[in-house]
CSV table of C-alpha atoms in Angstrom, one decimal:
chain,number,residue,atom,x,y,z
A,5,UNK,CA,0.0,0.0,0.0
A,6,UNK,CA,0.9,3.7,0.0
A,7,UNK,CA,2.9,5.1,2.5
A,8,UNK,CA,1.0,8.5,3.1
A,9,UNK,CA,2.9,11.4,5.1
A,10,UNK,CA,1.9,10.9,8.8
A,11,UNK,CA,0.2,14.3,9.2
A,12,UNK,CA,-2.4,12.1,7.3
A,13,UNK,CA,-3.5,9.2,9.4
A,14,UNK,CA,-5.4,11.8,11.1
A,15,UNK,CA,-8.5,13.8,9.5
A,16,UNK,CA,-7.4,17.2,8.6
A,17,UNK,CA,-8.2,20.4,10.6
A,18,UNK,CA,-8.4,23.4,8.0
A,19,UNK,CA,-9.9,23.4,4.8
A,20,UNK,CA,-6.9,24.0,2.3
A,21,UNK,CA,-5.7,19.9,4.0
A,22,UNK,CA,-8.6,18.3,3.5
A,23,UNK,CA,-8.4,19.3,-0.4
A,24,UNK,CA,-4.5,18.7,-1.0
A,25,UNK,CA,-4.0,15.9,-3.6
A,26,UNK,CA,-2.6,13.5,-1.2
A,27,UNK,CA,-6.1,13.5,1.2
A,28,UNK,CA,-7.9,13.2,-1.9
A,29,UNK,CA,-6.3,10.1,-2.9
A,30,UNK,CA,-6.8,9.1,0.6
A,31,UNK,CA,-10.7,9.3,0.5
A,32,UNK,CA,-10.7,8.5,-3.2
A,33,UNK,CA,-8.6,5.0,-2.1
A,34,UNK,CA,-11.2,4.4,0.8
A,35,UNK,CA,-14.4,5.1,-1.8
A,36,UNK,CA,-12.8,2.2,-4.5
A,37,UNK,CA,-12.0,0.0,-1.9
A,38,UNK,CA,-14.9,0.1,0.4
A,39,UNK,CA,-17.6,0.0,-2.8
A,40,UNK,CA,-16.4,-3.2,-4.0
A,41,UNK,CA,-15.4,-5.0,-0.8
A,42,UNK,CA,-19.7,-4.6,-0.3
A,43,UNK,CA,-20.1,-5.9,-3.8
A,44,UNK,CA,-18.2,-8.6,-2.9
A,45,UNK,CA,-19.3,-9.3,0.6
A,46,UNK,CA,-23.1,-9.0,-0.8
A,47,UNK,CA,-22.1,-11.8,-3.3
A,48,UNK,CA,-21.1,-14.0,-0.2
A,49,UNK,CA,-23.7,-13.3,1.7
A,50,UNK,CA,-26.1,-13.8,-0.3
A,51,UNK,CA,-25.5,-17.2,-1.7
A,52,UNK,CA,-24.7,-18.4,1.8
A,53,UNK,CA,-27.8,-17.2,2.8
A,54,UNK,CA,-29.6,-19.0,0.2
A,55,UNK,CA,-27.6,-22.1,1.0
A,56,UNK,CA,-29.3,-21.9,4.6
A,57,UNK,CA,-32.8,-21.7,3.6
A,58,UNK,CA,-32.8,-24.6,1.0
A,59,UNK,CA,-34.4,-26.9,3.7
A,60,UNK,CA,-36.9,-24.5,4.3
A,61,UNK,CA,-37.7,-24.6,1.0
A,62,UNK,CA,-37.4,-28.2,-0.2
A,63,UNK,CA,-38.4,-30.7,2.0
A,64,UNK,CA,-35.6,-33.3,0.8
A,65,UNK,CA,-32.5,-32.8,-1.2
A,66,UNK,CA,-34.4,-34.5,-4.3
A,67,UNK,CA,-36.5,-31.3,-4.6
A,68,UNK,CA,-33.6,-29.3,-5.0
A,69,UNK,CA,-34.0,-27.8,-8.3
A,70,UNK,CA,-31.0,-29.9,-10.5
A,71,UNK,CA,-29.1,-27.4,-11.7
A,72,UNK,CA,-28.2,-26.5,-7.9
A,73,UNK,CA,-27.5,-30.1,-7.0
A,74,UNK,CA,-25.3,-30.8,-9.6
A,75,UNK,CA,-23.2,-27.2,-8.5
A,76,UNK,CA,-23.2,-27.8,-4.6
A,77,UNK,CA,-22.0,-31.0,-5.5
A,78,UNK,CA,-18.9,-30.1,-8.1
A,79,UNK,CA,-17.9,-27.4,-6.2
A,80,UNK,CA,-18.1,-29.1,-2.8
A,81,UNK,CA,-15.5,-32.2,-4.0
A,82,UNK,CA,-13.4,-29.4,-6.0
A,83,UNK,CA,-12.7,-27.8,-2.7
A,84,UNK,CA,-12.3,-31.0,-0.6
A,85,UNK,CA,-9.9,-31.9,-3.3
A,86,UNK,CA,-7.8,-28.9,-3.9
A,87,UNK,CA,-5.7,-26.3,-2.0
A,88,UNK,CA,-7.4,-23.2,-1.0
A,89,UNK,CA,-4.2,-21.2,-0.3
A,90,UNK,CA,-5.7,-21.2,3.3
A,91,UNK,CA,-8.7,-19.6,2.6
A,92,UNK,CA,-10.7,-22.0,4.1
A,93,UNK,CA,-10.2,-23.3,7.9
A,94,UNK,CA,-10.5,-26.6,9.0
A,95,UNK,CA,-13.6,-25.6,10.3
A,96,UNK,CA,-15.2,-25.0,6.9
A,97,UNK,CA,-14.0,-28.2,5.5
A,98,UNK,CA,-15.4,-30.4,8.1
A,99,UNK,CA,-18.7,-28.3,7.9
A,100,UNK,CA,-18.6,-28.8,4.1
A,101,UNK,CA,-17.9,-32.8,4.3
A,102,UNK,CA,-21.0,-32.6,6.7
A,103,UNK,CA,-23.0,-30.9,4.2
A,104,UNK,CA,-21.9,-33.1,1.2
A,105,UNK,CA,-22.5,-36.3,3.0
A,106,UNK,CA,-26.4,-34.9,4.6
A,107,UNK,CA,-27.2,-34.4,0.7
A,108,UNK,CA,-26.0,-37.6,-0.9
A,109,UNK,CA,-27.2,-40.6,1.9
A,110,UNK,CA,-31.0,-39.5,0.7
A,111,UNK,CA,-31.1,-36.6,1.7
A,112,UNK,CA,-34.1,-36.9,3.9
A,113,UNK,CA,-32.3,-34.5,6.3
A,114,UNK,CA,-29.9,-32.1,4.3
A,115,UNK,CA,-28.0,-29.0,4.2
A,116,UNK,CA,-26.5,-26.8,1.4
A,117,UNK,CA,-22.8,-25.7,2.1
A,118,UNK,CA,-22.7,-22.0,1.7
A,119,UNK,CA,-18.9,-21.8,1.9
A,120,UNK,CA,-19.1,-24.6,-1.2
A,121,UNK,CA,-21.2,-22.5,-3.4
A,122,UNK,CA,-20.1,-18.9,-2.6
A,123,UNK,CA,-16.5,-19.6,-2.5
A,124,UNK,CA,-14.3,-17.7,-5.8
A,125,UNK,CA,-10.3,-17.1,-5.7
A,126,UNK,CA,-11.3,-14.4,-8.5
A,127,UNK,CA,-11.9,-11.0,-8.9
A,128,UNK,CA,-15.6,-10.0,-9.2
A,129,UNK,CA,-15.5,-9.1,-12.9
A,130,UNK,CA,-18.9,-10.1,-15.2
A,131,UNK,CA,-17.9,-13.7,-16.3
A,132,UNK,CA,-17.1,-14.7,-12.6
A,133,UNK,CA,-20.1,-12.4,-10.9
A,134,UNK,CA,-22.7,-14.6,-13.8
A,135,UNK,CA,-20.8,-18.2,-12.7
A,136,UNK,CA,-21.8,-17.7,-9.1
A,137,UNK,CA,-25.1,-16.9,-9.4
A,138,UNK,CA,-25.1,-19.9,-11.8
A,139,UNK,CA,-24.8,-22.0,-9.0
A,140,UNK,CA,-27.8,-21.2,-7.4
A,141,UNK,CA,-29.3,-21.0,-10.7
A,142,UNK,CA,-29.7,-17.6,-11.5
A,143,UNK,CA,-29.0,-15.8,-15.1
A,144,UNK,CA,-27.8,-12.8,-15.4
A,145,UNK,CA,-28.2,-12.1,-18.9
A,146,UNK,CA,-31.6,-10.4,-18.2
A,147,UNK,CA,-30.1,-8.3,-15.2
A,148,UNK,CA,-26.9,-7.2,-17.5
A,149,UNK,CA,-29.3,-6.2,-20.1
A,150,UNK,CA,-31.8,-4.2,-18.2
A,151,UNK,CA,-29.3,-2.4,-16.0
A,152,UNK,CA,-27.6,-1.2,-19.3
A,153,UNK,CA,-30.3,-0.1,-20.9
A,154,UNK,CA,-31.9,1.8,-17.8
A,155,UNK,CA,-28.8,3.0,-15.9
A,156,UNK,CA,-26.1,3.7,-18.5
A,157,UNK,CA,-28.2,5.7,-20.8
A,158,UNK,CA,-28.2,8.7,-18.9
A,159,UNK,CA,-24.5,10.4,-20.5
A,160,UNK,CA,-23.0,10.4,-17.1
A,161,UNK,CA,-21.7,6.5,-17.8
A,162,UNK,CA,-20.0,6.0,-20.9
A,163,UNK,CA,-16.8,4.8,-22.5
A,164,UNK,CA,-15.6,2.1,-20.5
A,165,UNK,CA,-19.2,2.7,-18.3
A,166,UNK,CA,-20.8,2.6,-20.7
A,167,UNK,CA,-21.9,-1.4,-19.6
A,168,UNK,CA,-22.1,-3.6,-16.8
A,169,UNK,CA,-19.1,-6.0,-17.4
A,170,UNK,CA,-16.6,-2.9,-18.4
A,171,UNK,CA,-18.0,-1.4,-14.8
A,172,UNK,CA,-17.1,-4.0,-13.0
A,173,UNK,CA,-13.8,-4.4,-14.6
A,174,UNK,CA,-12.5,-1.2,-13.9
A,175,UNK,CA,-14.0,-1.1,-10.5
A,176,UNK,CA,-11.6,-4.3,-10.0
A,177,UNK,CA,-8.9,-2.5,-11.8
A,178,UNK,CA,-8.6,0.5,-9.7
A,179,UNK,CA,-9.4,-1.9,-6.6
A,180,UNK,CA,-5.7,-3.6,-7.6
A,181,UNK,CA,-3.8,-0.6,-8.4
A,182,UNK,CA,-4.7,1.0,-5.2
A,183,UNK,CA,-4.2,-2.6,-3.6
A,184,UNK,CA,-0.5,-2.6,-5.1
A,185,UNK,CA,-0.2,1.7,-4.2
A,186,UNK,CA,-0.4,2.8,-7.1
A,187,UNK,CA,-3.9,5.0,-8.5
A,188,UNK,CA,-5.1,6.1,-11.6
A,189,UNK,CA,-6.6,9.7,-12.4
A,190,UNK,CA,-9.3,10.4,-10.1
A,191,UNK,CA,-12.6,9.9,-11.0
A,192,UNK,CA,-14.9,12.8,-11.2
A,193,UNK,CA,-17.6,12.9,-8.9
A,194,UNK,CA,-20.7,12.6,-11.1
A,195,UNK,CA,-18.8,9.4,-12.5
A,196,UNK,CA,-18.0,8.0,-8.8
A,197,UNK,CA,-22.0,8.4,-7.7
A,198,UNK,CA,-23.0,6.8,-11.2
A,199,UNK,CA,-20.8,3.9,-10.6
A,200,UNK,CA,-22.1,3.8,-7.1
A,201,UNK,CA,-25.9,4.1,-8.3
A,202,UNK,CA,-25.6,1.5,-10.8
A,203,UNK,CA,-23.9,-1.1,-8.4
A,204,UNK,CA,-26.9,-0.2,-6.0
A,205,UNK,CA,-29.1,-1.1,-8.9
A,206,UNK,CA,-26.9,-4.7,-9.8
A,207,UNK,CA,-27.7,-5.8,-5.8
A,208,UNK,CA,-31.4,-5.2,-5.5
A,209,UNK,CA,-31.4,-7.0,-9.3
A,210,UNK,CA,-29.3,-10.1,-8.2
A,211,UNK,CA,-31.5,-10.3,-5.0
A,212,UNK,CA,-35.0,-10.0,-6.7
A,213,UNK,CA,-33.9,-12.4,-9.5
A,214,UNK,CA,-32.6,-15.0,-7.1
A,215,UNK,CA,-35.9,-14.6,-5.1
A,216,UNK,CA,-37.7,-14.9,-8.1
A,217,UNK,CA,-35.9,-18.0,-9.8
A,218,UNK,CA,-36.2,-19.8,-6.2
A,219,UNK,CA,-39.8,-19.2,-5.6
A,220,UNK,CA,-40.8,-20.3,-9.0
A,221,UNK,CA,-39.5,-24.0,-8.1
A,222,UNK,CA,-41.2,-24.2,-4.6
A,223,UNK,CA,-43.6,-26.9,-3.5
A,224,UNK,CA,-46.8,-24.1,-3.3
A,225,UNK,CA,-50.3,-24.0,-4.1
A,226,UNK,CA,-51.6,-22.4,-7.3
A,227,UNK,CA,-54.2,-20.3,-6.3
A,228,UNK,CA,-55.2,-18.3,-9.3
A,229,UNK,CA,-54.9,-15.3,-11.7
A,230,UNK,CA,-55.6,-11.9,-11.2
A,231,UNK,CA,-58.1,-10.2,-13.6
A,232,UNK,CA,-58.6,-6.7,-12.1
A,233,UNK,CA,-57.7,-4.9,-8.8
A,234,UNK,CA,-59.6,-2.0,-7.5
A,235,UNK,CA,-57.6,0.8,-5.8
A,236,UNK,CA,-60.0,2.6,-3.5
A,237,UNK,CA,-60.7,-1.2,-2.4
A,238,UNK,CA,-57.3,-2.3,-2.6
A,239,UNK,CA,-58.9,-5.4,-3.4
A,240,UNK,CA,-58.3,-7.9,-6.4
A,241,UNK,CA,-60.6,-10.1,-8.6
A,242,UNK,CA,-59.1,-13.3,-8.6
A,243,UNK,CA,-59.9,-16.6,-10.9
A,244,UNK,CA,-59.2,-19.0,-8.7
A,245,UNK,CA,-57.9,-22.3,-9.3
A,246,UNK,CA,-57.6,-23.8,-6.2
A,247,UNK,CA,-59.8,-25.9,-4.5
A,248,UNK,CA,-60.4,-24.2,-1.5
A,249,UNK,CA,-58.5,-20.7,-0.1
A,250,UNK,CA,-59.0,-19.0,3.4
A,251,UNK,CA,-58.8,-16.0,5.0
A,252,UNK,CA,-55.0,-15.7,7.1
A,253,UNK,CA,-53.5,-17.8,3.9
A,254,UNK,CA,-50.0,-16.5,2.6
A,255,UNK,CA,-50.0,-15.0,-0.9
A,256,UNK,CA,-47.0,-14.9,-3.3
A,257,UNK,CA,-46.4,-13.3,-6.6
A,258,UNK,CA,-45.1,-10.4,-8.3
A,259,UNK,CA,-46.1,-6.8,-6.9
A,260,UNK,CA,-47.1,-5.2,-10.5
A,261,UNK,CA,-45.7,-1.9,-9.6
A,262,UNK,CA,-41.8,-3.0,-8.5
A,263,UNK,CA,-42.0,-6.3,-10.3
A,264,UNK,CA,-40.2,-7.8,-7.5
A,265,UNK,CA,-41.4,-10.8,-5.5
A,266,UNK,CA,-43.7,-10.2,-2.4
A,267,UNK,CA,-46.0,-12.0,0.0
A,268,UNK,CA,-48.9,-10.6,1.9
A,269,UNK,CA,-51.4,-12.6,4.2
A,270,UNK,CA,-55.5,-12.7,3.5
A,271,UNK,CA,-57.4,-10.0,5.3
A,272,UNK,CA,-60.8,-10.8,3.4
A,273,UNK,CA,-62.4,-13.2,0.9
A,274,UNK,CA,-65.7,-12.3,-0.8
A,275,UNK,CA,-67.8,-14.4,-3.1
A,276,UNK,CA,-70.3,-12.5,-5.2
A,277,UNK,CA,-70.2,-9.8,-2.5
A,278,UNK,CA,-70.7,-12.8,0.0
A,279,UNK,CA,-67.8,-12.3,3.1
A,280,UNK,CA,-66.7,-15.7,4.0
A,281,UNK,CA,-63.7,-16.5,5.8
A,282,UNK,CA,-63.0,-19.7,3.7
A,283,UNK,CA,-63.9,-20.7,0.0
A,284,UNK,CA,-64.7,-23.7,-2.0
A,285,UNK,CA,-64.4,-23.8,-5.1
A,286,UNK,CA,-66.7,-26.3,-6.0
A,287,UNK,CA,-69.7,-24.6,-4.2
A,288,UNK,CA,-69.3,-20.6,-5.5
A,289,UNK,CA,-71.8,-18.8,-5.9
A,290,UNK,CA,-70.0,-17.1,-8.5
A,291,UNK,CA,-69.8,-19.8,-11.6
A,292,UNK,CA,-66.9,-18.4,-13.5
A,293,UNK,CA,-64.8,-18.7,-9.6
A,294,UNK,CA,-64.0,-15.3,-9.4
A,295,UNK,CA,-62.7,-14.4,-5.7
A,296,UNK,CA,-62.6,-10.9,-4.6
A,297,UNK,CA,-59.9,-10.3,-1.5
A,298,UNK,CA,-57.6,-7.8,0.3
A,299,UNK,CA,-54.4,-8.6,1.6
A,300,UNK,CA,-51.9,-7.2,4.0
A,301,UNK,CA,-49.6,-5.5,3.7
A,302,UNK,CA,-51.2,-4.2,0.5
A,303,UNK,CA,-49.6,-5.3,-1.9
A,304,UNK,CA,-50.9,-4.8,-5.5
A,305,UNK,CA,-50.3,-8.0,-7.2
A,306,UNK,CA,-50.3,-9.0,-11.2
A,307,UNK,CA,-50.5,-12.2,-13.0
A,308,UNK,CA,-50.4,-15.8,-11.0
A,309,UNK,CA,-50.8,-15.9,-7.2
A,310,UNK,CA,-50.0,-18.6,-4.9
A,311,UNK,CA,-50.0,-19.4,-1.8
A,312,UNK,CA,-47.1,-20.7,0.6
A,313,UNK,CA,-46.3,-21.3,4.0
A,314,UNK,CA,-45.2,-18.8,6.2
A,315,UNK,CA,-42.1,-19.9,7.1
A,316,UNK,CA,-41.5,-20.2,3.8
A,317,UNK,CA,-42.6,-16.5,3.0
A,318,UNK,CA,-40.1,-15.1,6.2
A,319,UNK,CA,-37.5,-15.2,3.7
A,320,UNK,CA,-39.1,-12.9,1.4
A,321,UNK,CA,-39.7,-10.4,4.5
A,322,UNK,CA,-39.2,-6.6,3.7
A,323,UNK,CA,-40.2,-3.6,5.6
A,324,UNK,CA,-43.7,-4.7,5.1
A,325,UNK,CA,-43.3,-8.2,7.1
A,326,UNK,CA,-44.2,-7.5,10.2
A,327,UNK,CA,-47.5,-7.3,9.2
A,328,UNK,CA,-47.4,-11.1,7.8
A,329,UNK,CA,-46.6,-12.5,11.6
């Protein structure tokens, strides 16, 4: 690293300090380092976090959608196989034989080794970012291409903004050079918040898609589709496709507004203008089995709806989820 004069390790006291080149590159240093050290610790903790909840989920390893089997289980023997260059301690390697062995004697009691699918000896440039999340089956082909068409069209990012993957390789770039203490120009500070902004934008993307691609494969309950949704009422018309649904059910699906994934407990069911607190199907009044209900929180959703349990739906919690318990 740099070796900065020693009137520096301590914040300056009068103006004309704080904006000498040297305390700039200080800060500047700080900014690089700190913005993808959370990019990277996201990454981690994400995936782990996933990795903890797949028994939640899926009630035996079987269940696992395949494309998540078959990477736990590569990636596990790869690294009970290899030398990590002490990255990992003992600790995580007896946790990650545990893990292994849970998930291939049946499976009927299993857990997911976080450390196994989260773990990269690479810099978090595009191609190693997209084989990560491939491991927990995400894509992020769709994330790449709506984050560059929304967030780098503005003029501020351009050149070698100007996309995700050249973003994220001179965010790594710099991250070395300072690493090694050495620095490039300075970026200007419309540049630095732009870069900031669209990272922002890549971490709620990679969390709602991996929300999103795990949901879809859960064991829930089809309930229906919504046809309309009132907004005095907050109320939706729902053709329902379920046999029977209940007031203080679970609802998921996508919140038409944000498009992200949400969940939201029954307040109210209503059948032709009939309050009931649980539904058959079979015995509407209404013959084309079209619910009306309100949820809470209220969310306004679009498309399919399911329901799932709520310890299932705790890991979708938000600001809102207080409301769900």
């Amino acid at each position: 690293m740099l070796q900065f004069d020693q009137s520096l390790r301590t914040m300056p006291e009068k103006l004309p300090d704080a904006r000498s080149a040297e305390w700039r590159r200080l800060i500047y240093s700080g900014v690089i380092i700190n913005m993808y050290g959370a990019l990277e610790q996201f990454v981690d903790d994400t995936i782990k976090k996933f990795a903890s909840v797949t028994n939640i989920l899926y009630r035996d390893y079987d269940r696992v959608p395949e494309a998540i089997r078959k990477a736990h289980d590569e990636q596990a023997r790869k690294l009970l196989n290899r030398d990590s260059g002490g990255r990992l301690s003992r600790d995580d390697t007896d946790h990650m034989v545990r893990c292994l062995a849970s998930c291939l004697d049946g499976g009927a009691r299993f857990k997911i080794s976080g450390t196994a699918l989260s773990y990269h000896d690479n810099n978090l440039k595009f191609p190693i970012l997209s084989e990560m999340f491939g491991r927990v089956n995400v894509s992020l082909d769709a994330i790449a291409k709506a984050l560059n068409h929304d967030t780098f069209d503005d003029g501020v990012l351009n050149g070698i903004y100007s996309d995700l993957d050249g973003l994220l390789l001179d965010l790594v770039n710099r991250r070395n050079e300072i690493s090694h203490g050495d620095y490039t120009d300075l970026l200007e500070p419309d540049v630095l918040s732009g870069v900031a902004e669209a990272l922002k934008q890549l971490v709620t993307s990679l969390f709602d898609e991996l929300r999103k691609t795990t949901f879809a494969t859960t064991q829930s309950t089809d309930v229906g589709y919504v046809t309309n949704y009132f907004d005095k009422a907050q109320a939706h018309l729902v053709k329902l496709s379920s046999a029977e649904l209940s007031v203080g059910e679970v609802l998921f699906g996508i919140e038409k507004k944000t498009q992200r994934l949400r969940a939201a407990r029954i307040t109210s069911l209503q059948d032709e203008s009939v309050s009931a607190d649980s539904i058959l199907k079979e015995s509407m009044r209404d013959k084309e089995g079209v619910v009306g209900l309100t949820v809470d929180p209220p969310v306004k959703f679009g498309g399919r709806i399911s329901t799932i349990s709520l310890e299932a739906a705790e890991i979708l919690y938000d600001d809102d989820f207080r409301t769900l318990q």
